[in-house]
Amino acid sequence: MAKKRPQTKAGKQQLKDGEIPVVGAREPCPCGSGRRYKACHGRAAAQAVTELVHRPFEGLAGECDWVALRELVPAATVALTLKDGLPEGMPSVTLATVLPMAWPALRRDDGSVLLALQNDTPSGDLSRDLADTLLRALDAEPGSPVAAQRVPADGPRLQDVLDPSAAFEPVVHSGFEFWVPDAENATPEVSASLERANEAAIPTTRLAGVDAAYWCETPEKNHLRWVMPHAEERLLDALARLHAAGTSSLGEGTRLVGSFRAHGLMVPVWDLPSTMGAEECEKPAAEFAERLTAALDSDAPLSAEERRARGGLTNRQVTLS
């Protein structure tokens, strides 16, 4: 029989819980317990990092547009305002849907910062991951990209870094030329990445008359995808009332076909005729918004027909995140 391993006597705890630094999973825990970090304080830290935050953008100005730019819009930028203002010598901080070479962030030669929104993130809190990348980009040397890294579970979030009173105003682009001020002098790698991204981009337009509604063009038909801030159950009831009454469409040839669920919000989706452009959506969308407001205000129990409509809408939901 193999000899039993001698029991390791737990050392005296040297640090308070709030002071335990992050170390390698197999290294001794800095608290002095004698156990490996992953079996001691690393267990709680790992759980905190991987726990999913369902509404990472809640509390930020333009939460619905944050969701749209993360999941639906190919090419867009937004000027960001920091709580503490821009560091000296930094002309701007800009949120972008994606960056060349899938960089999480980029400190340009002129000192400005681009932060990518659609990258994979290492933890369950997208807001914390983006804030960590942004803060590291602010300290990066001009002309250098910022790599992804493991994020501390107690690190700041976007809600701690951005000015909550500043407007969030997306600018949708037809391509990704905003990546480089001078595309002719871009490196071959960036030029190739730009070409691939432009080829894959779906033409998209943000409606002007309603919030967070995005028209897009596809080969067979067009779509309107509208991120809404209302609680899911309440919104489903309201959409069911309109659907049962035959007023859930955006006009002739259009149809409410279902919804996405993304980052804690619902995104109803309409099929549109290929002849219906973004401008033609403006008036019907504004009229639908009025009907939806009235339906949201109703507390009456759903009728049998409305319940059937609700069940159909629920069955056609797709979760994106």
PDB file of N, CA and C in Angstrom, residues 115-166:
ATOM      1  N   LEU A 115     -12.152  51.559 -28.475  1.00  0.00           N
ATOM      2  CA  LEU A 115     -12.518  50.400 -27.652  1.00  0.00           C
ATOM      3  C   LEU A 115     -13.501  49.544 -28.425  1.00  0.00           C
ATOM      4  N   ALA A 116     -13.195  48.252 -28.628  1.00  0.00           N
ATOM      5  CA  ALA A 116     -14.062  47.347 -29.381  1.00  0.00           C
ATOM      6  C   ALA A 116     -15.116  46.730 -28.474  1.00  0.00           C
ATOM      7  N   LEU A 117     -16.340  46.627 -28.993  1.00  0.00           N
ATOM      8  CA  LEU A 117     -17.465  46.121 -28.202  1.00  0.00           C
ATOM      9  C   LEU A 117     -17.786  44.658 -28.492  1.00  0.00           C
ATOM     10  N   GLN A 118     -17.494  44.174 -29.692  1.00  0.00           N
ATOM     11  CA  GLN A 118     -17.969  42.848 -30.090  1.00  0.00           C
ATOM     12  C   GLN A 118     -16.961  41.721 -29.884  1.00  0.00           C
ATOM     13  N   ASN A 119     -15.867  41.981 -29.186  1.00  0.00           N
ATOM     14  CA  ASN A 119     -14.882  40.921 -28.928  1.00  0.00           C
ATOM     15  C   ASN A 119     -15.380  39.936 -27.882  1.00  0.00           C
ATOM     16  N   ASP A 120     -14.829  38.711 -27.933  1.00  0.00           N
ATOM     17  CA  ASP A 120     -15.050  37.754 -26.854  1.00  0.00           C
ATOM     18  C   ASP A 120     -14.416  38.301 -25.581  1.00  0.00           C
ATOM     19  N   THR A 121     -15.056  38.040 -24.451  1.00  0.00           N
ATOM     20  CA  THR A 121     -14.553  38.563 -23.184  1.00  0.00           C
ATOM     21  C   THR A 121     -14.288  37.419 -22.212  1.00  0.00           C
ATOM     22  N   PRO A 122     -13.334  37.592 -21.277  1.00  0.00           N
ATOM     23  CA  PRO A 122     -12.891  36.469 -20.440  1.00  0.00           C
ATOM     24  C   PRO A 122     -13.778  36.169 -19.243  1.00  0.00           C
ATOM     25  N   SER A 123     -14.709  37.039 -18.885  1.00  0.00           N
ATOM     26  CA  SER A 123     -15.510  36.798 -17.689  1.00  0.00           C
ATOM     27  C   SER A 123     -16.994  36.858 -18.027  1.00  0.00           C
ATOM     28  N   GLY A 124     -17.824  36.719 -17.017  1.00  0.00           N
ATOM     29  CA  GLY A 124     -19.270  36.780 -17.210  1.00  0.00           C
ATOM     30  C   GLY A 124     -19.839  38.175 -17.102  1.00  0.00           C
ATOM     31  N   ASP A 125     -19.005  39.164 -16.874  1.00  0.00           N
ATOM     32  CA  ASP A 125     -19.465  40.543 -16.749  1.00  0.00           C
ATOM     33  C   ASP A 125     -18.844  41.364 -17.865  1.00  0.00           C
ATOM     34  N   LEU A 126     -19.599  41.547 -18.928  1.00  0.00           N
ATOM     35  CA  LEU A 126     -19.102  42.264 -20.093  1.00  0.00           C
ATOM     36  C   LEU A 126     -18.716  43.690 -19.734  1.00  0.00           C
ATOM     37  N   SER A 127     -19.471  44.318 -18.851  1.00  0.00           N
ATOM     38  CA  SER A 127     -19.167  45.694 -18.456  1.00  0.00           C
ATOM     39  C   SER A 127     -17.810  45.782 -17.761  1.00  0.00           C
ATOM     40  N   ARG A 128     -17.504  44.833 -16.899  1.00  0.00           N
ATOM     41  CA  ARG A 128     -16.211  44.842 -16.196  1.00  0.00           C
ATOM     42  C   ARG A 128     -15.057  44.575 -17.162  1.00  0.00           C
ATOM     43  N   ASP A 129     -15.275  43.646 -18.094  1.00  0.00           N
ATOM     44  CA  ASP A 129     -14.231  43.342 -19.079  1.00  0.00           C
ATOM     45  C   ASP A 129     -13.907  44.566 -19.931  1.00  0.00           C
ATOM     46  N   LEU A 130     -14.942  45.254 -20.396  1.00  0.00           N
ATOM     47  CA  LEU A 130     -14.723  46.420 -21.242  1.00  0.00           C
ATOM     48  C   LEU A 130     -14.066  47.555 -20.467  1.00  0.00           C
ATOM     49  N   ALA A 131     -14.470  47.740 -19.205  1.00  0.00           N
ATOM     50  CA  ALA A 131     -13.851  48.794 -18.396  1.00  0.00           C
ATOM     51  C   ALA A 131     -12.375  48.508 -18.179  1.00  0.00           C
ATOM     52  N   ASP A 132     -12.030  47.252 -17.925  1.00  0.00           N
ATOM     53  CA  ASP A 132     -10.623  46.890 -17.728  1.00  0.00           C
ATOM     54  C   ASP A 132      -9.817  47.173 -19.001  1.00  0.00           C
ATOM     55  N   THR A 133     -10.360  46.780 -20.150  1.00  0.00           N
ATOM     56  CA  THR A 133      -9.665  47.036 -21.415  1.00  0.00           C
ATOM     57  C   THR A 133      -9.517  48.532 -21.658  1.00  0.00           C
ATOM     58  N   LEU A 134     -10.570  49.289 -21.382  1.00  0.00           N
ATOM     59  CA  LEU A 134     -10.522  50.738 -21.590  1.00  0.00           C
ATOM     60  C   LEU A 134      -9.455  51.389 -20.715  1.00  0.00           C
ATOM     61  N   LEU A 135      -9.402  51.024 -19.441  1.00  0.00           N
ATOM     62  CA  LEU A 135      -8.428  51.636 -18.532  1.00  0.00           C
ATOM     63  C   LEU A 135      -7.003  51.297 -18.942  1.00  0.00           C
ATOM     64  N   ARG A 136      -6.786  50.086 -19.418  1.00  0.00           N
ATOM     65  CA  ARG A 136      -5.447  49.730 -19.886  1.00  0.00           C
ATOM     66  C   ARG A 136      -5.095  50.465 -21.176  1.00  0.00           C
ATOM     67  N   ALA A 137      -6.108  50.722 -22.013  1.00  0.00           N
ATOM     68  CA  ALA A 137      -5.865  51.474 -23.247  1.00  0.00           C
ATOM     69  C   ALA A 137      -5.475  52.918 -22.941  1.00  0.00           C
ATOM     70  N   LEU A 138      -6.051  53.478 -21.885  1.00  0.00           N
ATOM     71  CA  LEU A 138      -5.708  54.851 -21.516  1.00  0.00           C
ATOM     72  C   LEU A 138      -4.241  54.980 -21.117  1.00  0.00           C
ATOM     73  N   ASP A 139      -3.669  53.894 -20.611  1.00  0.00           N
ATOM     74  CA  ASP A 139      -2.268  53.900 -20.175  1.00  0.00           C
ATOM     75  C   ASP A 139      -1.302  53.351 -21.221  1.00  0.00           C
ATOM     76  N   ALA A 140      -1.856  52.839 -22.332  1.00  0.00           N
ATOM     77  CA  ALA A 140      -0.998  52.216 -23.348  1.00  0.00           C
ATOM     78  C   ALA A 140      -0.180  53.270 -24.089  1.00  0.00           C
ATOM     79  N   GLU A 141       0.927  52.828 -24.669  1.00  0.00           N
ATOM     80  CA  GLU A 141       1.745  53.707 -25.480  1.00  0.00           C
ATOM     81  C   GLU A 141       1.024  54.013 -26.800  1.00  0.00           C
ATOM     82  N   PRO A 142       1.082  55.248 -27.284  1.00  0.00           N
ATOM     83  CA  PRO A 142       0.471  55.555 -28.587  1.00  0.00           C
ATOM     84  C   PRO A 142       0.999  54.629 -29.685  1.00  0.00           C
ATOM     85  N   GLY A 143       0.074  54.215 -30.550  1.00  0.00           N
ATOM     86  CA  GLY A 143       0.453  53.338 -31.646  1.00  0.00           C
ATOM     87  C   GLY A 143       0.444  51.869 -31.302  1.00  0.00           C
ATOM     88  N   SER A 144      -0.190  51.472 -30.182  1.00  0.00           N
ATOM     89  CA  SER A 144      -0.162  50.066 -29.778  1.00  0.00           C
ATOM     90  C   SER A 144      -1.562  49.542 -29.490  1.00  0.00           C
ATOM     91  N   PRO A 145      -1.843  48.283 -29.907  1.00  0.00           N
ATOM     92  CA  PRO A 145      -3.106  47.644 -29.547  1.00  0.00           C
ATOM     93  C   PRO A 145      -3.064  47.135 -28.108  1.00  0.00           C
ATOM     94  N   VAL A 146      -4.235  46.855 -27.556  1.00  0.00           N
ATOM     95  CA  VAL A 146      -4.350  46.349 -26.188  1.00  0.00           C
ATOM     96  C   VAL A 146      -4.872  44.923 -26.253  1.00  0.00           C
ATOM     97  N   ALA A 147      -4.180  43.994 -25.608  1.00  0.00           N
ATOM     98  CA  ALA A 147      -4.559  42.581 -25.631  1.00  0.00           C
ATOM     99  C   ALA A 147      -5.573  42.276 -24.538  1.00  0.00           C
ATOM    100  N   ALA A 148      -6.291  41.174 -24.710  1.00  0.00           N
ATOM    101  CA  ALA A 148      -7.224  40.713 -23.681  1.00  0.00           C
ATOM    102  C   ALA A 148      -6.447  40.098 -22.526  1.00  0.00           C
ATOM    103  N   GLN A 149      -7.029  40.125 -21.338  1.00  0.00           N
ATOM    104  CA  GLN A 149      -6.404  39.494 -20.179  1.00  0.00           C
ATOM    105  C   GLN A 149      -7.472  39.158 -19.146  1.00  0.00           C
ATOM    106  N   ARG A 150      -7.084  38.338 -18.157  1.00  0.00           N
ATOM    107  CA  ARG A 150      -8.009  38.002 -17.082  1.00  0.00           C
ATOM    108  C   ARG A 150      -8.311  39.248 -16.258  1.00  0.00           C
ATOM    109  N   VAL A 151      -9.584  39.405 -15.894  1.00  0.00           N
ATOM    110  CA  VAL A 151     -10.042  40.627 -15.226  1.00  0.00           C
ATOM    111  C   VAL A 151     -10.290  40.338 -13.751  1.00  0.00           C
ATOM    112  N   PRO A 152      -9.816  41.192 -12.850  1.00  0.00           N
ATOM    113  CA  PRO A 152     -10.108  40.998 -11.426  1.00  0.00           C
ATOM    114  C   PRO A 152     -11.612  41.047 -11.162  1.00  0.00           C
ATOM    115  N   ALA A 153     -12.081  40.181 -10.270  1.00  0.00           N
ATOM    116  CA  ALA A 153     -13.516  40.111  -9.990  1.00  0.00           C
ATOM    117  C   ALA A 153     -14.046  41.374  -9.337  1.00  0.00           C
ATOM    118  N   ASP A 154     -13.184  42.148  -8.711  1.00  0.00           N
ATOM    119  CA  ASP A 154     -13.632  43.357  -8.025  1.00  0.00           C
ATOM    120  C   ASP A 154     -13.209  44.619  -8.773  1.00  0.00           C
ATOM    121  N   GLY A 155     -12.867  44.480 -10.045  1.00  0.00           N
ATOM    122  CA  GLY A 155     -12.438  45.634 -10.822  1.00  0.00           C
ATOM    123  C   GLY A 155     -13.597  46.552 -11.168  1.00  0.00           C
ATOM    124  N   PRO A 156     -13.301  47.773 -11.622  1.00  0.00           N
ATOM    125  CA  PRO A 156     -14.354  48.722 -11.988  1.00  0.00           C
ATOM    126  C   PRO A 156     -15.131  48.262 -13.205  1.00  0.00           C
ATOM    127  N   ARG A 157     -16.361  48.774 -13.338  1.00  0.00           N
ATOM    128  CA  ARG A 157     -17.214  48.484 -14.475  1.00  0.00           C
ATOM    129  C   ARG A 157     -17.372  49.761 -15.301  1.00  0.00           C
ATOM    130  N   LEU A 158     -17.962  49.635 -16.477  1.00  0.00           N
ATOM    131  CA  LEU A 158     -18.201  50.815 -17.300  1.00  0.00           C
ATOM    132  C   LEU A 158     -19.007  51.865 -16.535  1.00  0.00           C
ATOM    133  N   GLN A 159     -19.935  51.399 -15.697  1.00  0.00           N
ATOM    134  CA  GLN A 159     -20.761  52.316 -14.920  1.00  0.00           C
ATOM    135  C   GLN A 159     -19.927  53.154 -13.962  1.00  0.00           C
ATOM    136  N   ASP A 160     -18.740  52.651 -13.602  1.00  0.00           N
ATOM    137  CA  ASP A 160     -17.845  53.396 -12.712  1.00  0.00           C
ATOM    138  C   ASP A 160     -16.921  54.340 -13.470  1.00  0.00           C
ATOM    139  N   VAL A 161     -16.747  54.086 -14.768  1.00  0.00           N
ATOM    140  CA  VAL A 161     -15.741  54.802 -15.546  1.00  0.00           C
ATOM    141  C   VAL A 161     -16.350  55.893 -16.428  1.00  0.00           C
ATOM    142  N   LEU A 162     -17.549  55.640 -16.971  1.00  0.00           N
ATOM    143  CA  LEU A 162     -18.158  56.573 -17.921  1.00  0.00           C
ATOM    144  C   LEU A 162     -19.064  57.578 -17.221  1.00  0.00           C
ATOM    145  N   ASP A 163     -19.199  58.743 -17.817  1.00  0.00           N
ATOM    146  CA  ASP A 163     -20.072  59.793 -17.301  1.00  0.00           C
ATOM    147  C   ASP A 163     -21.526  59.413 -17.584  1.00  0.00           C
ATOM    148  N   PRO A 164     -22.346  59.183 -16.547  1.00  0.00           N
ATOM    149  CA  PRO A 164     -23.720  58.727 -16.778  1.00  0.00           C
ATOM    150  C   PRO A 164     -24.621  59.798 -17.389  1.00  0.00           C
ATOM    151  N   SER A 165     -24.210  61.055 -17.306  1.00  0.00           N
ATOM    152  CA  SER A 165     -25.046  62.136 -17.841  1.00  0.00           C
ATOM    153  C   SER A 165     -24.743  62.447 -19.307  1.00  0.00           C
ATOM    154  N   ALA A 166     -23.696  61.855 -19.851  1.00  0.00           N
ATOM    155  CA  ALA A 166     -23.313  62.132 -21.238  1.00  0.00           C
ATOM    156  C   ALA A 166     -24.216  61.364 -22.199  1.00  0.00           C
TER     157      ALA A 166
END
